[in-house]
Structures are given as structure tokens and as C-alpha cells.
């Protein structure tokens, strides 16, 4: 059936009129903060305690916007006659956000979970040089990092938990076996406590 | 209108007459500049001033209808058409050195002669006739309509037919051009009639507009 | 003395209306357009829902430098905004708001002709601007303006003539005095044609090819800055006020209302004009810009025949009634 001439015109008018009666999608930003989705990539926060100054982030950064200074400190041997251990101490950790392109490679590449995405986005400056933020500022942003959102209901179990559960199950089974065989060979039970460490540290 | 010419001196200085004279001077000056300026678009714009001044003169003579039609047709349509044509072809900013005519003296002679003839005829015809500006308007829409369709209906219709003929002629000319082009080249979808009909529109508008409103009265 | 006071008062009122109403229409456009697009529009200037946005804009325009291009025709360039704006001021004088002679700036005997003639003069301003800017986009805008005026002046005149035939007078006050409610269905085609042609003459979307920003930047106004540019914008919105007022007076019965017009005639006029202004904004939001050839085609193949048909209908009905 051919459409009535002008029905398209009327439909257009109806669409705009209907939109006018609906609630607008505008958010009054400075007055009302936006509701950001989880894992929003606003700015990069640093959790210094986890940093080992491995320099992976600085080397992987495509923009070379991460500056790291460090020095070595010698830790005296814990036991007499032992060897002194050396340790890296972070002196400076700065990210130039005028160069950063928010690719997130540094965060992905960090082996010790020292870098995190923070949803903070209001860090505009009037001078481009002020956009190089030092570690105290990066640390402040660390506290704005939200807890990771809960997994979807049907999601696969996280690898950390799976590994921990596997180890715990193994341990339980072994203890079971030990208890049943305790009458035969006492004195061997304590050695099985080792492998149940999860291996990965939890996030702070 | 009264015939009491004796009671009026020649140009007794009433306000209206002074205004009439001044506007007339402005109109005359604008007209002279129109034909003497070397800047094409300026000429067209001075023509606006001249035609507008003429409309004001009509108004001062209480011929309100004619005045507004003058503005509507000449300023609103004819000058726009002239400007349109100028911009479409050549409208340089500044003087055009070739905007001159070799036979300016012949043109001046013809202009002066026709002006003299017109002035002589008008003065001869209306020498002792005075328009009573205080009484009922002698040139209102009602009066104009009535006289147009009672006393002057034959010339009016003849003019309408003339304009119609011009309209038809324009369409025929543009059609022929299209047919000739279609013969040698594959037929183009864009029709040249739009340009031609827009060219004739002011005359069409003038004839039908006046005839329709006048016809009511 | 009393006459002088009366004249001064009327001129003053018309002038205030001339300055205030376009701003109101402009602000309404800001807000209505925003909400039709799911936005909020201006919210800050003035505190309450951005009511003073256009005032702020005016202050901004006044602060800007008034630039005249080096190659431009100086005097015409500077004169053009006034030529574009003043005709609408004159037209406002002749539009009756309520019954009686007290509610119109100046009774003009040939009102319809006066109004249409003077509105046509306003377009000269755009032409002058387009030519004198020494800019090819401006020139193109001027050309389009002229072509559009030529195409749409005719249907506008014809439909206005239809109403004049129906009323038996070309005076705006007289037309309103003769108005009956059944003129509305009788002249509805003419009303639509008049309104559409008027929109085209004002270069409002969807008929804004002369200023089409994606093609020719801002048409004839490309080179303008500061106050002169603001004057062109004001002319556009004054044009909306005039067009809505005229359509109201000619086709919608002006101060006539369903419950009588005693003392409230002007409310009816303003209400109808406001609804029409809303429609103008609504059309702008809804429809995309026509192409130049589509615009010409719409006028010559649709609006002109329709207006001629309306005139024929008016004539037939008039004769039958008589």
C-alpha cells in the first residue's frame, strides 16, 4: 500500500514533538557529577608499595611519558654470615599527562599491580607543564580507585580463586588421607602445608 | 479635486508641498546618479532610491495604493531581478571602466525630449487641477479599483493580454531551446523553464495581483 | 500636543515590541529546539533556565570588533544590516493586535500591499550584504536569496490577494472586521501556502539555502561580525514575529476568538502568533534543508498552482454567496 502523501512529514513532526515531552538526557555536569561506569579510564594511580622499580611500565609506554628515578639500598643480612641483600627504592615516579594517550599498557604490563585506572577526570591545568604529576599526586588518585565490580552471575570463576580452591581441596584430601593413615605412619603430616599459598597477592 | 486654482498660489509653501519638492529633488538626483555612476550595482541601488522616492511622491499625493504597488513591484521585484542578473553575470566592486556609452549625447537628447514631452502634456492637462489633500483620499484602493474597472477596464485588460503574451512567449522560447538541445544531446533532466519563469514572474505577479484585488471592488 | 503624545506612545510601544518579541522568539527557539533534541538548552545566563542568554549574546556581539573586509564596498556593506532590519519595524506598525483603531500602530489603507511591499524591501539588505562583502560565498548567498525571493513572493502575494478578495478590502483592519470563523476552512490552503512562502522568504529552515552553513558558510552574512551580524540575526527573528502576526491577521482571524473578543482581543492575537512561532521553530528542528532546485520546484510547481486554485475557490465562493 502506498503511504499517504505527507505522512512522512507528519511522522517527522511527531518524533520531534514526542522528544520534547520526554526527559532530556543532558547531565548538568559541574552541578551534578556524572555516573561513570566501572573501570572508567580517567587517570592513572600509583600504589607505591607494590612497585619494585622494574621499569617495565616506563619501557613499554609508547609515549615515554613515565619518569622513574630510583637507587639501590643494601639490606644487611638477616643471619650472621649471610649475604647482604640489595633492594630498589623508588625516588621519583611521574607521569606526564600531556603526553599520555591513556592506552593503559603500563597498567597491563605491571607485574606487581602497582598501577591502576582511577575514574578521576578533573585534573585540568592552565599550564601544560603542570600536567606532569608526581608520585604524591598519583598516590592521591590511588585512593579514588573503586573496588572491582562483582562478576556477572554466570561468569567463570576468577583464576586466583580457582587456583586457591584447587590447592585447598588438595590439602583437605591429603589431610583426610593422613588422618586415615595416622595409626600406621605418625610424624609425616606437617610437610603437606606448603603448596596451598595462592601465589598472587590480592589487590589492596 | 477642486478647480479653484486661484486660491492656490503656484507652490504655496504648505508642508506637503515642500516635502513633495524635496523628495522630488532627491528622486531626480538619485535618477541622475543611476545613469551616470560607473559602478553597476550602485546604479541598481540608486534606482531603488529613485523608485522609492517616486513611491513617496505618490503617497504625498494620497495615491496610497499606487505607492505600495510601486514599492512591491519595482523595488521588491524588478530591482531584485536586476541585481540578480548583475550578480549572476558580472558585478565587480568598484568602477567598471567600460560602463560607458558612446552615444551618451543621443541618449541625453532623447531623455530630455521625452521628459519635456511628458512634462508638457501633464502640465497642459492638469494645469488648473488641484488635489485636495485634506478631503477623502483621491487615490485610495477603493477609488483606484473603481476607476480602473469602470473607466479604464479596456486598457487594463489589453495590458493583461500583453503581459500574458510575454509570459507565453518566454515559455515557448525556453521550450524551443530545450527541444533543440535534447535533439543533439541525450535529454537532460534539469529543465531550463525554472529560470525563464522566474524571469517573467514580476510582471505576472503585478498583473494578477492588481487584477485580483481590484476585481473585488 | 495630545496627538503628538499619542503618536510617540504608539511608536514607543511598537519599538519595544520590535525589540522584545524577537528576543522572546529567539529564547523560545533556544529552549524548544533543545528539548526537541533531548537537550536542556541554555541554563545559566540570568539564573533561571538561562532566560538572559540572548541578552548575554547581545553584550557579546557588542564587544566584538566590527570588521569590514578590505576589498568590500564599505558604505553598502555597512548600510546593509539597516536595510534588512528596518522594513520589519515598519511592518509591525501596520499589524493590528486588537479590535478598534487603538490596537494598531498606524492604520494603513492598503495594508496588505504595504506589508508585503515593505517585507520585500528587507531582502534587499541581504542582496546588498552578499554583493558588497567581496566574498564568493556571500555572493552565492545573495544570488540564492534573490532567486528565493522571486520564487516565493508570487505565491505569498496570490494567497494574500485571496484573503483580500474574501474580505473585499486590502486593509488589514478591514480584513479582520470582515472575518468569519468559516473563513478558516475556506482559506486553509492559502494559509498554508502563505506561511510556507513566508518561511522561505525569511530564509528559515528548511528553506535556508541562502545561509546554508554546510555549503556556503553563512551566505550573505559570512563576512559580518559584531553588532552588524547581530542586526541580521535580529532581522530574522523580527521577520518571524512579522510573519506569524501577518498569518494570524490574514488567515486565523487575529483578535477574533471562540468566546468573544471583548477586551481580550490582543490576547488572542498574541496566542495565535505564539503558536505559529512555535510551528516555525518546530519545522526548523524537524526538517532537513531543501536543495536549491527542490526549493524552486516546490514554489513553481506546487505553491503557485495551489495559490491560484485558492484564488479560484475564493472567487467562486464569493460569487455564490453574493
XYZ file of C-alpha atoms in Angstrom:
743
model
C 0.000 0.000 0.000
C 1.363 3.379 -0.963
C 1.826 5.663 2.009
C -0.384 8.698 2.339
C 1.391 11.689 0.795
C 2.848 13.822 3.538
C 2.703 11.069 6.138
C 6.478 11.146 6.320
C 6.402 14.847 7.050
C 3.840 14.307 9.795
C 5.882 11.469 11.248
C 8.905 13.727 11.465
C 6.918 16.355 13.293
C 5.569 13.726 15.675
C 9.062 12.497 16.504
C 10.342 15.927 17.455
C 7.218 16.741 19.438
C 7.407 13.478 21.329
C 11.071 14.068 22.105
C 10.192 17.453 23.517
C 7.858 15.930 26.090
C 10.404 13.361 27.210
C 13.046 13.926 29.848
C 16.252 15.273 28.427
C 19.454 13.295 28.538
C 21.575 16.302 29.431
C 23.554 15.990 32.658
C 24.274 19.273 34.406
C 27.905 18.312 34.882
C 29.511 20.815 37.241
C 26.372 20.786 39.377
C 25.796 17.046 39.179
C 28.656 14.578 38.929
C 28.360 12.088 36.119
C 27.712 8.452 36.899
C 30.781 6.821 35.451
C 30.809 3.149 34.560
C 33.143 0.815 36.476
C 36.682 0.546 35.100
C 36.421 4.082 33.733
C 39.770 5.178 32.348
C 40.192 8.582 33.901
C 43.718 8.880 35.201
C 46.477 6.516 36.375
C 47.056 5.983 40.098
C 50.177 4.511 41.676
C 50.330 2.140 44.636
C 53.966 2.644 45.617
C 54.217 -0.290 47.998
C 53.800 -2.715 45.133
C 56.320 -1.015 42.876
C 59.654 -2.786 42.520
C 61.104 -0.242 40.067
C 61.281 -2.878 37.401
C 60.855 -0.101 34.794
C 58.587 -2.267 32.620
C 55.936 0.436 32.531
C 58.400 3.140 31.509
C 59.843 0.939 28.783
C 56.525 -0.191 27.370
C 54.994 3.269 27.368
C 54.523 4.263 23.678
C 54.750 7.945 24.543
C 57.638 7.720 27.004
C 55.598 9.713 29.436
C 56.607 7.851 32.617
C 59.615 9.093 34.541
C 61.171 6.799 37.154
C 64.201 7.508 39.337
C 65.495 5.021 41.900
C 68.548 3.939 43.810
C 69.718 0.745 45.374
C 69.853 0.213 49.101
C 71.681 -2.582 50.824
C 69.775 -4.547 53.404
C 72.058 -6.175 55.924
C 71.989 -9.926 56.034
C 69.309 -11.348 58.263
C 71.502 -14.126 59.614
C 75.112 -13.800 60.671
C 77.452 -14.826 57.876
C 74.750 -14.375 55.216
C 74.975 -12.214 52.150
C 73.710 -8.602 52.171
C 70.621 -8.174 50.064
C 70.072 -5.144 47.800
C 66.717 -3.527 47.278
C 65.392 -0.926 44.800
C 63.979 2.219 46.348
C 61.691 4.452 44.328
C 62.819 8.101 44.288
C 60.549 9.551 41.665
C 57.551 8.279 39.770
C 55.921 10.837 37.469
C 53.505 10.604 34.555
C 53.273 13.434 32.040
C 49.563 13.511 31.264
C 50.180 15.984 28.468
C 51.888 13.127 26.635
C 49.921 10.185 27.984
C 47.491 8.766 25.476
C 45.621 6.669 28.023
C 46.414 3.399 26.275
C 46.739 1.627 29.639
C 49.702 -0.510 28.557
C 51.636 0.433 31.716
C 48.812 -0.891 33.847
C 48.562 -4.101 31.868
C 52.277 -4.664 31.901
C 52.923 -4.031 35.606
C 53.748 -7.437 37.104
C 53.096 -6.398 40.686
C 49.841 -4.468 40.352
C 51.249 -1.093 41.262
C 49.339 0.926 38.629
C 45.565 1.308 38.452
C 42.952 3.160 36.444
C 41.208 5.813 38.506
C 37.907 7.337 37.328
C 39.120 10.784 38.363
C 38.992 13.186 35.362
C 39.017 16.729 36.723
C 42.722 17.445 36.615
C 42.884 20.187 34.014
C 45.674 22.739 34.428
C 46.279 26.143 32.931
C 49.904 25.319 32.103
C 50.903 22.239 30.153
C 53.950 21.751 32.383
C 51.699 21.306 35.391
C 50.291 18.182 33.814
C 53.353 16.164 34.814
C 52.071 14.687 38.037
C 54.475 13.360 40.644
C 54.018 10.329 42.814
C 52.272 12.088 45.686
C 49.506 13.134 43.276
C 49.428 9.669 41.714
C 49.123 8.244 45.197
C 46.217 10.527 45.983
C 44.459 9.218 42.903
C 45.128 5.692 44.110
C 42.501 6.175 46.824
C 39.859 7.051 44.224
C 40.203 3.654 42.541
C 36.934 1.793 43.150
C 36.751 -1.818 44.129
C 36.426 -4.025 41.061
C 32.790 -4.684 40.214
C 31.265 -8.021 41.036
C 31.399 -10.646 38.330
C 28.390 -11.438 36.210
C 26.216 -14.156 37.730
C 27.164 -16.889 35.251
C 30.778 -15.851 34.842
C 33.747 -18.184 35.009
C 35.459 -18.318 38.382
C 38.454 -15.960 38.669
C 41.771 -17.739 38.131
C 43.123 -16.733 41.525
C 40.163 -18.226 43.307
C 40.251 -21.337 41.166
C 43.911 -21.922 41.942
C 43.368 -21.337 45.658
C 40.388 -23.641 45.744
C 42.306 -26.344 43.929
C 45.128 -26.125 46.437
C 42.714 -26.122 49.376
C 40.887 -29.162 48.019
C 44.166 -30.965 47.564
C 45.184 -30.133 51.094
C 41.877 -31.287 52.507
C 42.138 -34.544 50.620
C 45.646 -35.065 51.829
C 44.691 -34.329 55.423
C 41.892 -36.805 55.049
C 44.339 -39.363 53.783
C 46.777 -38.544 56.573
C 44.169 -38.896 59.267
C 43.152 -42.304 57.976
C 46.804 -43.437 57.786
C 47.886 -41.808 61.068
C 47.890 -45.012 63.023
C 50.330 -46.558 60.543
C 52.902 -43.740 59.994
C 52.801 -40.891 62.539
C 55.164 -37.879 62.120
C 54.726 -37.201 58.386
C 51.685 -34.904 58.434
C 53.336 -31.418 58.606
C 55.078 -31.457 55.254
C 51.945 -31.091 53.155
C 51.196 -27.481 54.294
C 53.467 -25.837 51.666
C 51.625 -25.701 48.303
C 48.422 -24.037 49.449
C 49.751 -20.452 49.088
C 47.697 -18.715 46.318
C 50.831 -17.305 44.710
C 49.221 -13.993 43.737
C 48.669 -11.173 46.138
C 45.242 -9.703 46.465
C 44.634 -6.161 45.460
C 44.865 -3.594 48.214
C -10.321 67.788 -6.665
C -11.138 71.408 -6.969
C -10.785 73.779 -9.824
C -10.124 76.724 -7.609
C -6.637 77.316 -8.873
C -6.871 80.943 -7.940
C -6.957 80.130 -4.250
C -3.642 78.322 -4.569
C -0.569 80.248 -5.430
C 1.967 78.446 -7.526
C 3.628 76.282 -4.905
C 2.235 77.990 -1.868
C 4.580 76.748 0.790
C 2.494 74.255 2.705
C 4.336 71.453 4.436
C 3.224 68.808 1.992
C 4.347 70.834 -0.984
C 7.759 71.499 0.480
C 8.128 67.816 1.231
C 6.958 66.993 -2.275
C 9.587 69.255 -3.765
C 12.380 67.956 -1.577
C 11.550 64.330 -2.237
C 11.314 65.178 -5.915
C 14.794 66.654 -5.831
C 16.136 63.573 -4.094
C 14.425 61.338 -6.620
C 15.795 63.363 -9.502
C 19.284 63.307 -8.041
C 19.125 59.550 -7.483
C 17.935 59.044 -11.044
C 20.784 61.133 -12.424
C 23.319 59.209 -10.340
C 21.758 55.958 -11.556
C 22.592 56.698 -15.156
C 25.936 58.393 -14.547
C 27.647 56.198 -11.975
C 30.318 53.846 -13.218
C 29.567 51.227 -10.566
C 26.976 48.813 -11.867
C 25.473 47.642 -8.583
C 25.485 51.160 -7.208
C 23.385 52.151 -10.191
C 20.836 49.478 -9.322
C 20.785 50.614 -5.680
C 20.381 54.254 -6.654
C 17.481 53.068 -8.774
C 15.942 51.769 -5.544
C 16.246 55.244 -4.068
C 14.699 56.829 -7.150
C 11.796 54.376 -7.266
C 11.280 54.677 -3.514
C 11.243 58.462 -3.834
C 8.612 58.120 -6.510
C 6.550 55.989 -4.140
C 6.808 58.695 -1.508
C 5.626 61.237 -4.065
C 2.596 59.076 -4.767
C 1.952 58.868 -1.036
C 2.124 62.636 -0.701
C -0.470 62.869 -3.446
C -2.682 60.457 -1.423
C -2.307 57.731 -4.054
C -1.575 55.150 -1.411
C -2.377 52.057 -3.444
C -0.148 53.079 -6.327
C 2.632 53.914 -3.894
C 2.718 50.481 -2.281
C 2.361 48.700 -5.588
C 5.289 50.775 -6.799
C 7.380 49.556 -3.868
C 6.164 45.991 -4.195
C 6.737 45.613 -7.924
C 9.633 47.902 -8.682
C 11.710 47.805 -5.512
C 10.692 44.345 -4.368
C 10.774 42.532 -7.672
C 12.240 44.466 -10.590
C 15.304 45.756 -8.773
C 15.848 42.376 -7.171
C 15.706 40.886 -10.655
C 18.209 43.430 -11.924
C 20.527 42.735 -9.005
C 20.092 39.017 -9.553
C 21.049 39.394 -13.191
C 24.011 41.592 -12.328
C 25.359 39.200 -9.719
C 24.817 36.233 -11.991
C 26.815 37.790 -14.818
C 29.219 40.494 -13.736
C 29.117 42.641 -10.639
C 32.596 43.891 -9.840
C 33.162 46.004 -6.762
C 34.464 49.394 -7.804
C 34.300 51.229 -11.089
C 33.804 49.471 -14.371
C 35.812 51.378 -16.972
C 33.652 50.096 -19.798
C 30.384 51.101 -18.134
C 30.032 53.958 -20.540
C 28.137 54.561 -23.706
C 29.459 56.160 -26.880
C 26.133 57.698 -27.725
C 25.555 59.435 -24.430
C 24.633 62.662 -26.137
C 21.969 60.932 -28.191
C 20.662 59.307 -25.029
C 20.612 62.647 -23.237
C 18.739 64.235 -26.114
C 16.132 61.501 -26.156
C 15.770 61.640 -22.391
C 15.352 65.395 -22.307
C 12.950 65.306 -25.223
C 10.753 62.629 -23.676
C 10.851 64.356 -20.299
C 9.889 67.628 -21.892
C 7.055 65.985 -23.763
C 5.748 64.317 -20.618
C 6.012 67.442 -18.523
C 4.339 69.477 -21.219
C 1.477 67.019 -21.579
C 0.943 66.725 -17.842
C 1.159 70.439 -17.220
C -1.188 71.103 -20.098
C -3.679 68.530 -18.929
C -3.736 69.282 -15.210
C -2.740 72.932 -15.163
C -5.633 74.080 -13.054
C -6.405 70.902 -11.211
C -5.520 70.735 -7.564
C -5.653 67.681 -5.407
C -7.452 68.316 -2.150
C -5.164 66.658 0.338
C -7.449 67.233 3.314
C -10.556 65.596 1.892
C -11.156 61.891 1.228
C -8.143 60.278 -0.387
C -8.369 60.520 -4.144
C -6.018 57.607 -4.705
C -7.168 55.073 -2.125
C -7.537 51.448 -3.056
C -11.307 51.727 -3.385
C -11.159 54.730 -5.695
C -8.366 53.268 -7.774
C -10.136 49.938 -8.118
C -13.411 51.526 -9.075
C -11.922 53.790 -11.720
C -9.691 51.019 -13.033
C -12.570 48.646 -13.601
C -15.164 51.205 -14.639
C -13.359 53.762 -16.774
C -10.122 52.070 -17.717
C -11.084 48.436 -17.969
C -10.227 48.130 -21.670
C -6.615 49.358 -21.413
C -6.229 47.311 -18.274
C -7.317 44.130 -19.994
C -5.205 44.955 -23.049
C -2.188 45.267 -20.778
C -3.032 41.980 -19.119
C -3.177 40.283 -22.513
C 0.144 41.867 -23.432
C 1.774 40.521 -20.288
C 0.203 37.128 -20.850
C 1.632 37.109 -24.368
C 5.060 37.938 -22.968
C 4.717 35.112 -20.463
C 3.686 32.591 -23.104
C 6.448 33.836 -25.379
C 9.061 33.306 -22.697
C 7.864 29.764 -22.099
C 7.848 28.997 -25.829
C 11.367 30.349 -26.249
C 12.750 28.306 -23.380
C 10.917 25.178 -24.577
C 12.417 25.510 -28.052
C 15.894 25.833 -26.634
C 15.317 22.709 -24.608
C 13.994 20.743 -27.564
C 16.934 21.783 -29.730
C 19.403 20.711 -27.070
C 17.588 17.470 -26.499
C 17.970 16.674 -30.187
C 21.748 16.773 -30.232
C 22.485 15.535 -26.725
C 20.888 12.919 -24.503
C 17.927 14.509 -22.718
C 18.880 16.238 -19.517
C 16.602 16.011 -16.528
C 17.072 19.603 -15.395
C 14.616 21.872 -17.116
C 15.517 25.424 -18.041
C 11.923 26.539 -17.549
C 12.558 27.484 -13.932
C 14.899 30.247 -14.954
C 12.622 31.594 -17.611
C 9.528 31.566 -15.490
C 11.345 33.233 -12.638
C 12.396 35.865 -15.109
C 8.848 36.684 -16.013
C 7.413 36.376 -12.554
C 7.394 40.029 -11.543
C 5.242 41.021 -14.449
C 2.973 38.063 -13.842
C 2.731 38.953 -10.194
C 1.924 42.541 -10.935
C -0.852 41.846 -13.377
C -2.569 39.111 -11.427
C -2.084 40.759 -8.059
C -3.630 44.024 -9.069
C -6.364 42.463 -11.116
C -7.458 40.152 -8.345
C -7.649 42.748 -5.643
C -9.101 45.310 -7.950
C -11.666 42.851 -9.194
C -13.242 42.593 -5.795
C -14.229 46.176 -5.553
C 0.065 68.096 21.923
C -2.225 65.184 22.668
C -1.753 63.889 19.141
C 1.990 64.105 19.441
C 1.845 62.216 22.722
C -0.361 59.565 21.143
C 1.971 59.131 18.186
C 5.026 58.992 20.421
C 3.395 56.435 22.655
C 2.414 54.237 19.733
C 5.852 54.434 18.183
C 7.404 53.637 21.529
C 5.185 50.610 22.053
C 5.876 49.303 18.556
C 9.581 49.838 19.089
C 9.549 47.963 22.374
C 7.601 45.133 20.769
C 10.092 45.165 17.921
C 12.977 44.761 20.322
C 11.367 42.406 22.809
C 9.361 39.928 20.751
C 12.212 38.733 18.516
C 14.228 38.075 21.657
C 11.350 36.106 23.150
C 11.033 34.087 19.953
C 14.778 33.537 19.924
C 14.832 32.349 23.516
C 11.866 30.080 22.846
C 13.763 28.692 19.908
C 16.777 28.002 22.102
C 14.711 26.092 24.613
C 12.184 24.364 22.338
C 14.858 23.274 19.914
C 16.980 21.939 22.745
C 14.165 19.911 24.233
C 13.125 18.592 20.835
C 16.670 17.282 20.536
C 16.716 15.859 24.050
C 18.869 18.676 25.415
C 18.273 21.370 28.005
C 19.465 24.447 26.129
C 20.889 27.480 27.923
C 20.629 27.079 31.690
C 22.981 29.578 33.295
C 22.639 33.125 31.945
C 20.261 35.040 34.180
C 19.918 32.262 36.715
C 16.522 30.802 35.880
C 16.726 28.412 32.921
C 19.024 30.723 31.035
C 16.375 33.355 30.366
C 19.001 36.052 29.773
C 21.011 34.071 27.233
C 20.137 36.364 24.344
C 20.920 39.440 26.427
C 24.299 37.931 27.131
C 24.691 37.204 23.423
C 23.870 40.804 22.642
C 26.520 42.018 25.079
C 28.975 39.639 23.479
C 28.156 40.894 19.980
C 28.537 44.494 21.101
C 32.019 43.762 22.384
C 33.231 42.212 19.154
C 35.245 44.093 16.618
C 33.334 45.440 13.667
C 35.358 44.173 10.723
C 34.868 45.412 7.190
C 36.799 43.374 4.617
C 39.484 45.320 2.773
C 38.025 44.679 -0.679
C 34.434 45.257 0.376
C 32.266 48.099 -0.778
C 32.418 49.897 2.541
C 29.306 52.018 2.567
C 26.962 49.392 1.188
C 28.477 46.774 3.474
C 27.736 48.961 6.465
C 24.303 50.012 5.290
C 23.015 46.510 4.554
C 22.004 45.479 8.112
C 19.837 48.560 8.488
C 18.127 47.876 5.155
C 17.477 44.332 6.281
C 16.112 45.275 9.698
C 14.109 48.488 9.304
C 11.370 47.138 6.984
C 10.224 44.737 9.681
C 9.927 47.636 12.108
C 7.726 49.444 9.591
C 5.609 46.347 9.019
C 4.992 45.941 12.738
C 3.431 49.401 12.703
C 0.632 48.200 10.459
C -0.299 44.911 12.132
C -3.459 45.250 14.214
C -3.342 43.485 17.552
C -6.854 44.037 18.796
C -10.205 45.411 17.625
C -10.544 49.112 17.002
C -8.027 51.698 15.937
C -6.389 51.818 19.327
C -4.685 48.478 18.844
C -2.708 49.170 15.705
C 0.338 51.325 15.294
C -0.902 53.051 12.184
C -3.946 52.195 10.083
C -2.776 51.729 6.519
C -5.479 51.744 3.880
C -3.690 49.353 1.519
C -2.366 47.348 4.454
C -1.751 44.044 2.696
C 0.175 45.730 -0.068
C 2.115 47.872 2.356
C 3.132 44.898 4.433
C 4.181 42.691 1.541
C 5.932 45.519 -0.290
C 7.983 46.556 2.706
C 8.839 42.964 3.600
C 10.168 42.507 0.080
C 12.440 45.508 0.580
C 14.054 43.771 3.549
C 15.526 41.180 1.221
C 17.455 43.959 -0.491
C 19.563 44.099 2.659
C 20.689 40.517 2.152
C 21.420 41.220 -1.506
C 23.499 44.273 -0.645
C 25.364 42.317 2.018
C 26.010 39.457 -0.351
C 27.355 41.641 -3.094
C 29.378 44.135 -1.065
C 31.274 41.556 1.024
C 33.674 40.727 -1.845
C 33.363 37.066 -0.936
C 32.245 34.337 -3.267
C 30.220 32.589 -0.605
C 28.468 35.833 0.189
C 27.743 36.382 -3.476
C 26.315 32.885 -3.794
C 24.179 33.549 -0.745
C 22.961 36.789 -2.259
C 22.106 35.030 -5.508
C 20.174 32.352 -3.708
C 18.372 34.988 -1.673
C 17.291 36.763 -4.836
C 16.179 33.563 -6.550
C 14.237 32.555 -3.460
C 12.545 35.923 -3.160
C 11.492 35.848 -6.810
C 10.092 32.353 -6.426
C 8.156 32.866 -3.215
C 6.945 36.434 -3.476
C 4.394 35.292 -6.045
C 2.521 32.636 -4.043
C 2.627 34.906 -0.990
C 1.033 37.741 -2.931
C -1.546 35.489 -4.555
C -2.726 33.998 -1.277
C -2.837 37.417 0.367
C -4.894 38.560 -2.621
C -7.233 35.641 -1.991
C -7.932 36.880 1.520
C -8.349 40.414 0.229
C -10.910 39.119 -2.235
C -12.762 37.301 0.505
C -12.864 40.373 2.710
C -13.432 42.850 -0.093
C -10.708 45.108 1.210
C -6.926 45.250 1.325
C -6.832 46.939 4.711
C -5.612 44.650 7.483
C -8.078 46.172 9.944
C -10.856 45.810 7.378
C -9.999 42.170 6.744
C -10.258 41.457 10.471
C -13.554 43.296 10.715
C -14.973 41.146 7.927
C -13.616 37.877 9.301
C -15.966 34.982 9.963
C -14.986 31.694 11.550
C -15.739 29.693 8.389
C -13.033 31.566 6.529
C -10.630 29.270 8.296
C -11.513 26.115 6.326
C -12.248 28.227 3.267
C -8.779 29.790 3.164
C -6.809 26.958 4.748
C -4.850 26.146 1.587
C -4.000 29.785 1.169
C -2.925 29.972 4.800
C -0.527 27.064 4.424
C 0.883 28.419 1.177
C 1.303 31.885 2.683
C 3.030 30.532 5.757
C 5.378 28.299 3.783
C 6.204 31.050 1.321
C 6.806 33.415 4.203
C 9.182 30.936 5.795
C 11.048 30.722 2.527
C 11.211 34.472 2.259
C 12.648 34.686 5.769
C 15.194 32.011 4.828
C 14.198 29.889 7.760
C 14.957 26.172 7.741
C 14.008 24.070 5.831
C 14.315 26.879 3.288
C 17.672 28.267 4.434
C 19.734 27.598 1.329
C 20.884 31.241 1.209
C 22.675 30.781 4.523
C 23.336 27.032 4.231
C 26.239 26.756 6.627
C 27.499 23.428 5.328
C 27.694 24.709 1.775
C 28.366 28.439 1.753
C 29.381 29.160 5.355
C 26.742 31.752 6.232
C 25.718 33.051 2.834
C 25.424 36.787 2.564
C 26.346 37.297 6.229
C 29.644 35.427 6.092
C 31.845 38.494 6.451
C 29.811 40.218 9.138
C 30.895 40.474 12.750
C 29.766 42.060 15.944
C 26.724 44.278 16.065
C 26.024 44.253 12.343
C 25.835 40.486 12.391
C 23.547 40.702 15.407
C 21.311 43.073 13.464
C 20.945 40.493 10.695
C 20.025 37.871 13.257
C 17.565 40.262 14.857
C 16.072 40.866 11.405
C 15.491 37.144 11.001
C 13.648 36.876 14.304
C 11.744 40.101 13.734
C 10.758 38.515 10.437
C 9.350 35.528 12.304
C 7.307 37.828 14.521
C 6.022 39.716 11.492
C 5.214 36.581 9.517
C 3.357 34.983 12.417
C 1.481 38.206 13.102
C 0.544 38.548 9.451
C -0.604 34.957 9.089
C -2.654 35.414 12.234
C -4.268 38.579 10.941
C -4.874 37.388 7.394
C -5.922 33.785 7.898
C -6.557 32.986 11.557
C -8.854 35.854 12.415
C -6.481 37.909 14.549
C -8.331 39.126 17.584
C -11.414 37.008 16.946
C -11.740 34.225 19.470
C -14.236 31.485 20.216
C -15.510 33.251 23.350
C -15.775 36.746 22.061
C -13.092 39.362 21.876
C -14.228 41.879 24.459
C -11.092 43.364 25.888
C -9.132 40.189 25.288
C -8.628 40.528 21.554
C -4.948 41.192 21.847
C -4.531 38.024 23.897
C -5.992 36.019 21.040
C -3.700 37.660 18.526
C -0.633 37.056 20.635
C -1.675 33.493 21.385
C -2.174 32.610 17.740
C 1.045 34.294 16.745
C 2.888 32.453 19.513
C 1.541 29.107 18.321
C 2.657 29.946 14.793
C 6.091 30.937 16.053
C 6.273 27.583 17.787
C 5.423 25.914 14.485
C 8.227 27.873 12.809
C 10.694 26.522 15.359
C 9.189 23.050 15.154
C 9.639 22.949 11.393
C 13.227 24.065 11.763
C 14.002 21.259 14.158
C 12.205 18.612 12.158
C 13.122 19.004 8.528
C 16.445 18.962 6.721
C 17.333 21.741 4.340
C 15.914 21.539 0.839
C 18.248 21.602 -2.117
C 18.227 24.747 -4.237
C 16.443 23.126 -7.199
C 13.946 21.420 -4.894
C 13.170 24.804 -3.415
C 12.456 26.346 -6.798
C 10.425 23.322 -7.821
C 8.327 23.454 -4.658
C 7.394 27.036 -5.358
C 6.724 26.921 -9.070
C 5.090 23.516 -9.328
C 3.244 23.324 -6.027
C 2.742 26.607 -4.225
C 1.879 28.767 -7.233
C -0.746 26.344 -8.608
C -2.166 25.875 -5.117
C -2.461 29.599 -4.560
C -4.094 30.041 -7.974
C -6.547 27.292 -7.065
C -7.217 29.063 -3.773
C -7.953 32.286 -5.617
C -10.348 30.451 -7.928
C -12.082 28.860 -4.945
C -12.325 32.198 -3.197
C -13.809 33.789 -6.305
C -16.366 31.038 -6.792
C -17.490 31.045 -3.168
C -17.620 34.825 -3.166
C -19.853 34.877 -6.222
C -22.089 32.130 -4.841
C -22.550 33.979 -1.561
C -23.236 37.244 -3.297
